XYZ file of C-alpha atoms in Angstrom:
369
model
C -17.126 -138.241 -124.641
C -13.738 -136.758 -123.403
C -11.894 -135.067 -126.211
C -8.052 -136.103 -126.532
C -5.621 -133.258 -125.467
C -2.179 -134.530 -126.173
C -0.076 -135.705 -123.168
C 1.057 -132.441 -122.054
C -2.770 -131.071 -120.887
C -3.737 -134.678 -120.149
C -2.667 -135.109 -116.611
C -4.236 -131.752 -116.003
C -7.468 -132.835 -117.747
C -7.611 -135.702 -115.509
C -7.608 -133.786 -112.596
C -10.431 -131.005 -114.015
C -12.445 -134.138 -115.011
C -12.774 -135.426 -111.227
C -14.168 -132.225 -110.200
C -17.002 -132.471 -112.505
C -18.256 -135.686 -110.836
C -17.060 -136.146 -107.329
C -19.352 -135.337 -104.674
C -18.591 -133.647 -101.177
C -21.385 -135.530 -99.380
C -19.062 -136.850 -97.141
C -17.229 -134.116 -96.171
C -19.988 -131.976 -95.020
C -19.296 -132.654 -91.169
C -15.638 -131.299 -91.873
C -16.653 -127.925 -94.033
C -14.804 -125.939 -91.512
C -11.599 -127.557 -91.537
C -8.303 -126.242 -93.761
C -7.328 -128.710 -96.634
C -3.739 -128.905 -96.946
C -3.382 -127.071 -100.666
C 0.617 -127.705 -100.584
C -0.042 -131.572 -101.316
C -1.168 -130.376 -105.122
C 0.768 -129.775 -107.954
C 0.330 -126.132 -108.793
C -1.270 -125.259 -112.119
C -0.436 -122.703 -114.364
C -3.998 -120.555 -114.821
C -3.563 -120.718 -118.724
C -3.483 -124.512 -118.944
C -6.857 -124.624 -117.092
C -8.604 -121.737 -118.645
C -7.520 -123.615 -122.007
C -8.850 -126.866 -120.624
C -12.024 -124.977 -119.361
C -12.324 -123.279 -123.168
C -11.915 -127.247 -124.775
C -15.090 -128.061 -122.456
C -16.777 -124.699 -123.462
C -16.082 -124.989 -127.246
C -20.273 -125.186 -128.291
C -21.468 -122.581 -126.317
C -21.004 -118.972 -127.525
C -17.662 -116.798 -126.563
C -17.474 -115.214 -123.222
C -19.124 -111.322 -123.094
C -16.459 -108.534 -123.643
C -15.837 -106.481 -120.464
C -14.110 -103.684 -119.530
C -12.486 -102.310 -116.788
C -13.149 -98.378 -116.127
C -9.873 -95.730 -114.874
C -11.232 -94.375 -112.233
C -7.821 -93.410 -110.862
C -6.756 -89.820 -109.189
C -3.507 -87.758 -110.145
C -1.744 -89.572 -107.042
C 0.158 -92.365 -108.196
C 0.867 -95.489 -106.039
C 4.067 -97.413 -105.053
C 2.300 -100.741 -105.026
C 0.715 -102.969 -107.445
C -3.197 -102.861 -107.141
C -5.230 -105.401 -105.208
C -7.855 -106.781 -107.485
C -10.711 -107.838 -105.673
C -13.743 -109.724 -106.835
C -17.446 -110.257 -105.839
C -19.352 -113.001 -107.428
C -22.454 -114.585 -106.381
C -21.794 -117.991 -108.417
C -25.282 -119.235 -108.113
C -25.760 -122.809 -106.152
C -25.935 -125.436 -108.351
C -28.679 -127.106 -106.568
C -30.536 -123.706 -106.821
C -30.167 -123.106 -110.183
C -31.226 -126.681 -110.765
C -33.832 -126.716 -108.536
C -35.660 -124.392 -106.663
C -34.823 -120.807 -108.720
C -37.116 -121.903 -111.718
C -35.419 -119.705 -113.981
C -38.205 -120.010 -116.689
C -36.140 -118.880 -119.539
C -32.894 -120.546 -119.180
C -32.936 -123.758 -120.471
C -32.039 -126.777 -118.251
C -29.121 -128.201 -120.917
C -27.403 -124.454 -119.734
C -26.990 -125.506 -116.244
C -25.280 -128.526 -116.290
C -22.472 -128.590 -114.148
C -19.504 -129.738 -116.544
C -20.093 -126.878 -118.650
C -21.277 -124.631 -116.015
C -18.398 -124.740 -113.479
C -16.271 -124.029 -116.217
C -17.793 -120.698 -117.063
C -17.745 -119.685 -113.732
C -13.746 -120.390 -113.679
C -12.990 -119.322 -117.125
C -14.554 -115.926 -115.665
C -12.227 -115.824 -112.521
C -9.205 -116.859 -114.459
C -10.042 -113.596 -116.956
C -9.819 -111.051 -114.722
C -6.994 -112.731 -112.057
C -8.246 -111.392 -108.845
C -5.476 -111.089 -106.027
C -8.898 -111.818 -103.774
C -12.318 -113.496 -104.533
C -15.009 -113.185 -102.444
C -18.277 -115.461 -103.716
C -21.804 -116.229 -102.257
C -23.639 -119.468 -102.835
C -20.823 -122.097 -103.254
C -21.896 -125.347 -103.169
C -18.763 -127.112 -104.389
C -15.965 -125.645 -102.667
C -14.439 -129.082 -101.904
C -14.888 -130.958 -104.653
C -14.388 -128.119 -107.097
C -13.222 -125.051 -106.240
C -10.596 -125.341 -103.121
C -8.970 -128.120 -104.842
C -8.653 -126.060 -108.545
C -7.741 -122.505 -106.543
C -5.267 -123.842 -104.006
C -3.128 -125.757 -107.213
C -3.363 -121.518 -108.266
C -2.139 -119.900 -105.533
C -5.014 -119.454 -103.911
C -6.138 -119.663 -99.685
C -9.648 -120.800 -99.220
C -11.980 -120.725 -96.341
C -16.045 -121.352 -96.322
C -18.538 -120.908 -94.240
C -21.910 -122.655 -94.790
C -25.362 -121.961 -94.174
C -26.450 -123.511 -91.052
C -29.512 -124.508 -92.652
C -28.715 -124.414 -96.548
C -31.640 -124.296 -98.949
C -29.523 -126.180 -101.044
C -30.154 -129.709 -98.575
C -33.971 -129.288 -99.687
C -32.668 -130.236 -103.084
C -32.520 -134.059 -104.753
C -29.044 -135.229 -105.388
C -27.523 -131.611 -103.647
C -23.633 -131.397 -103.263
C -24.074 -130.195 -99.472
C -24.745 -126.900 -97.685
C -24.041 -123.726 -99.731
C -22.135 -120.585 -98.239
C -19.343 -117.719 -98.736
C -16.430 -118.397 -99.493
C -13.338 -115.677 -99.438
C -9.668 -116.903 -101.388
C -6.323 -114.637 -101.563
C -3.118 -115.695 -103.383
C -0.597 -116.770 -100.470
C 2.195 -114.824 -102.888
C 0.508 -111.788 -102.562
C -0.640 -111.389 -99.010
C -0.043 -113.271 -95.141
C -3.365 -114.482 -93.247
C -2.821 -113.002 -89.814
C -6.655 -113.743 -88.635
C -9.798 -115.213 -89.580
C -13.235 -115.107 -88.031
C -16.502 -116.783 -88.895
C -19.226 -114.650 -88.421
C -22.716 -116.282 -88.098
C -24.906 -112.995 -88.418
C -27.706 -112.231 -85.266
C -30.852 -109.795 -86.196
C -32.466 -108.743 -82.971
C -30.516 -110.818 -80.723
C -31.162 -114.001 -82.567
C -28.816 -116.088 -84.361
C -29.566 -116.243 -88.465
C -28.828 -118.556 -91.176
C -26.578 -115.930 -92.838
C -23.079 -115.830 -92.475
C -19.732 -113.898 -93.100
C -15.827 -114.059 -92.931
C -13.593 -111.806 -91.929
C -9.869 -111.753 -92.520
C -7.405 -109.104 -91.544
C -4.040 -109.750 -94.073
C -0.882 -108.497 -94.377
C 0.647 -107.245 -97.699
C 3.748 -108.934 -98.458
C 4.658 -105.968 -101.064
C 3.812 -102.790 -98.225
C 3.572 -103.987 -94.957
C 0.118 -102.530 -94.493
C -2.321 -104.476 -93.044
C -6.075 -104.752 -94.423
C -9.647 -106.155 -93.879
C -11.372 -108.137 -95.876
C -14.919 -109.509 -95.672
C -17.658 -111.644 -97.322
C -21.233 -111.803 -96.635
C -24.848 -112.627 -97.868
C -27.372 -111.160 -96.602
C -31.279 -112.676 -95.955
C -33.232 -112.383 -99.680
C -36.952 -111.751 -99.779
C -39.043 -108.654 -99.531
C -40.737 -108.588 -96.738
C -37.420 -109.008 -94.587
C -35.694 -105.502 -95.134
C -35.578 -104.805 -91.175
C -34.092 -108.182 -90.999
C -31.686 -107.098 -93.218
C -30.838 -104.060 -91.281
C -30.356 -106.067 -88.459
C -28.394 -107.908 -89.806
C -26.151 -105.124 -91.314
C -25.276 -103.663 -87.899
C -24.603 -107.210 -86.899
C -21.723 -107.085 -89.230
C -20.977 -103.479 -89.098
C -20.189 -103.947 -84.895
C -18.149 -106.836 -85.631
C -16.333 -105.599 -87.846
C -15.334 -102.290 -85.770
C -14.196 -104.341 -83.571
C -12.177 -106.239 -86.035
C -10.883 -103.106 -87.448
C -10.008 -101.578 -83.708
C -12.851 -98.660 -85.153
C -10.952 -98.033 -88.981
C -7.491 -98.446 -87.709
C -6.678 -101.474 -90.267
C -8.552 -100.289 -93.714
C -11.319 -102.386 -94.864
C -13.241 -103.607 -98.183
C -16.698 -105.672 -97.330
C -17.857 -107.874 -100.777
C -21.247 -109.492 -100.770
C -25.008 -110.220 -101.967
C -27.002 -107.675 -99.513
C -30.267 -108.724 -100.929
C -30.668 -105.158 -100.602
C -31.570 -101.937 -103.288
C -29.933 -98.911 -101.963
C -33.335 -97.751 -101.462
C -32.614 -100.116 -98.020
C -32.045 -99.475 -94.559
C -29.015 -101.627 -94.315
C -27.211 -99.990 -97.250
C -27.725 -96.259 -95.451
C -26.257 -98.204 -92.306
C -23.131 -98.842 -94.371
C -23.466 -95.745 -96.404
C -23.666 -93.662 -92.748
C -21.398 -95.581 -90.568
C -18.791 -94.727 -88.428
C -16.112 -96.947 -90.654
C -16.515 -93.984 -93.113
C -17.319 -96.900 -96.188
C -18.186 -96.276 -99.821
C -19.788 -98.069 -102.398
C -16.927 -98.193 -105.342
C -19.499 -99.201 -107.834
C -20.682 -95.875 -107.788
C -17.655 -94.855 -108.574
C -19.252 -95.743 -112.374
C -21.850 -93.198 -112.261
C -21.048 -89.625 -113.997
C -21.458 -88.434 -110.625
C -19.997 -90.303 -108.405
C -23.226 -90.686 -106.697
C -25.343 -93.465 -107.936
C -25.190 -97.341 -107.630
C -24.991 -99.285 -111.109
C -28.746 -99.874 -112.623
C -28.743 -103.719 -111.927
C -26.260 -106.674 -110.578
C -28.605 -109.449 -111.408
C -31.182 -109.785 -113.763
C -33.508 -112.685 -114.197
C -36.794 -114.157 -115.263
C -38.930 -116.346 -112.898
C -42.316 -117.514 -112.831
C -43.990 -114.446 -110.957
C -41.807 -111.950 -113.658
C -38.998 -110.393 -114.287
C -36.570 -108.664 -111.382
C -33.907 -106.591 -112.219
C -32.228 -104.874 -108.870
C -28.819 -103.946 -107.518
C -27.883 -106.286 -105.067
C -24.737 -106.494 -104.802
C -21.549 -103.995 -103.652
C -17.909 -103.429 -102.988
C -17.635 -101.488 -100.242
C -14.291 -100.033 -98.947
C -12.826 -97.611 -96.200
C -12.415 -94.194 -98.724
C -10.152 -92.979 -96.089
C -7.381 -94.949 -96.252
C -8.204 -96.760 -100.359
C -7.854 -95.392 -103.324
C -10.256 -97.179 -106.158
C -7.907 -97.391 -109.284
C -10.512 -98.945 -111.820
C -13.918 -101.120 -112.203
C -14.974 -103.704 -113.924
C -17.846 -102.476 -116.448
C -21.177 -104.820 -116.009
C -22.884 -106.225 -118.810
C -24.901 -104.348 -120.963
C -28.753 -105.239 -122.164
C -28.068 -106.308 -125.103
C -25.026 -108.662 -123.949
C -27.508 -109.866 -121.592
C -30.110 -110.632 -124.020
C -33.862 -111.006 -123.854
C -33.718 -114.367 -121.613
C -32.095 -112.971 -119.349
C -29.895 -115.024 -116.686
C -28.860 -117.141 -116.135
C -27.706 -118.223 -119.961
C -25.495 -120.191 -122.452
C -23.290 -117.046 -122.252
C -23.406 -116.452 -118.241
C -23.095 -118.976 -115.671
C -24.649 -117.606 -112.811
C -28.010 -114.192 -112.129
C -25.367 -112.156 -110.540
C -22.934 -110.348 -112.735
C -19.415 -110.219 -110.994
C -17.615 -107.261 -109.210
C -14.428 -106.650 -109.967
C -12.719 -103.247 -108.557
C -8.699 -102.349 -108.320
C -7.476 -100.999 -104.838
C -4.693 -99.315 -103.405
C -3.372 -98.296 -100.106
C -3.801 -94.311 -99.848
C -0.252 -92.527 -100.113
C -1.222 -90.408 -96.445
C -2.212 -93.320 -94.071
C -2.915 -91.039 -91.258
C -5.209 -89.073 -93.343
C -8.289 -87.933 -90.930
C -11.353 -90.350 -90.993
């Protein structure tokens, strides 16, 4: 049953309450194409997260995080760029092929879920949001975003695991979003990843924007990598993939860049020395955490399946240490927050725990590489 809100959330209720059901089935053939966001009404982010809290109100509060200075003694003229990394989880995954043996079925449902995946963006604000595995960008999330602020574009899988599922909601991909206040789009590239020649079913976006606030011009991309052991030179090929277009993209480091994504990859990996080692001069800001400065967080997801439990790092921030300056990061969850099922959970909508890291432009642009 729906809950009555009053006439002043109702309208807004209304339009949260088509999201839950509506399917994109139709639209798949068109999942490249711009919707036109300015038809919307805009929403103010507190009304929804309140309205996402109303359909949240019997599972447990949301886990306390919290953000880490990491800044230097220089002191910027700009307001940070948050930017955050999120696998989301597909819902057809979670539903039906992950067979995550501890997280009980009633935890997944899609009412409840989508809303703890929003009530998470809408905590932390991000200026940018970069996610893997969406599988309701059209009938979910570009519609709620764009009525933010937000600019959304996706790229799907060209052959989704998700369209092996019953009842799916259509191919699942990355998807990148920036508020149109904050920055100007002045390109966009799809990037369907090649390993040894070979096109792949991985993908990526690129986007080069312009601050509205300093002029300066940035890179931003979003990417998920192949899963699996077994496929770690895969991987690698696919990493250099990415890393050549994005030189290009970045005419060699000119235009500062910050690469968000799922590698599938422990930075035990080929693919994460590529990045570590390449030309781009790139660092991971998560290990910006560590006491030295050195080390990659302990875990990003953490789940329980059938053949055990996995715990790994797989996923990063990384940016152009040249020409950024990482102002803070978003702690990760601890054990104990996580508790012994694991995720995902009641508490946690998705086995990825979110990046969220603070940027800004370095005060000596022409600093050497």
């Amino acid at each position: 049953a729906v809950c009555s809100m009053g006439n002043s959330t109702s309208r807004l209720y209304s339009a949260l309450a088509k999201t839950l059901s509506s399917g994109a089935v139709s639209q798949h053939q068109d999942c490249l194409e711009q919707q036109d966001s300015a038809r919307l009404d805009p929403i103010d982010p507190k009304d929804l997260l309140e309205e996402c809290q109303m359909v949240l109100q019997k599972r447990p509060p949301r886990f306390q995080r919290d953000f880490v200075d990491l800044k230097k003694n220089t002191a910027s003229n700009h307001r940070p760029i948050r930017v955050m990394q999120w696998n989301i989880l597909a819902q057809a995954l979670g539903e039906g092929k992950d067979n995550f043996v501890q997280c009980p079925m009633e935890a997944l449902k899609w009412e409840e879920r989508k809303c703890l995946i929003l009530e998470e963006i809408l905590a932390y604000k991000p200026d940018i949001l970069c996610l893997q595995e969406v599988d309701h960008y059209f009938d979910t999330f570009e519609p709620l975003l764009s009525r933010l602020g937000y600019q959304g574009t996706f790229f799907p899988k060209p052959w989704s695991p998700c369209l092996d599922v019953e009842r799916n909601n259509g191919p699942d991909g990355c998807a990148l979003f920036f508020l149109r206040a904050r920055f100007e789009l002045i390109n966009s590239a799809n990037i369907r990843l090649t390993a040894r020649k070979l096109k792949t079913n991985q993908v990526a976006i690129a986007q080069t924007l312009k601050c509205n606030e300093t002029g300066r011009l940035f890179c931003i991309a979003v990417t998920h990598l192949k899963a699996r052991t077994g496929w770690e030179s895969f991987r690698s090929a696919q990493g250099c993939d990415l890393l050549q277009n994005l030189k290009s993209i970045t005419q060699g480091a000119k235009i500062p860049l910050i690469v968000c994504g799922d590698f599938n990859a422990e930075p035990t990996e080929e693919v994460y020395r590529e990045f570590s080692n390449s030309s781009l001069n790139l660092n991971s800001a998560y290990k910006l955490l560590s006491p030295d400065g050195q080390s990659e967080p302990p875990y990003t997801t953490w789940k329980i399946r059938p053949s055990g439990e996995c715990r790994h790092t797989l996923d990063y921030i990384w940016y152009s240490q040249h020409a950024l300056d990482v102002n803070s990061a978003l702690g990760l969850l601890t054990e104990e927050q996580i508790g012994p099922n694991r995720l995902p959970s009641f508490n946690y909508p998705s086995d990825h725990l979110s990046l969220v890291c603070d940027f800004s432009f370095n005060q000596d642009p022409d600093r050497l590489l």
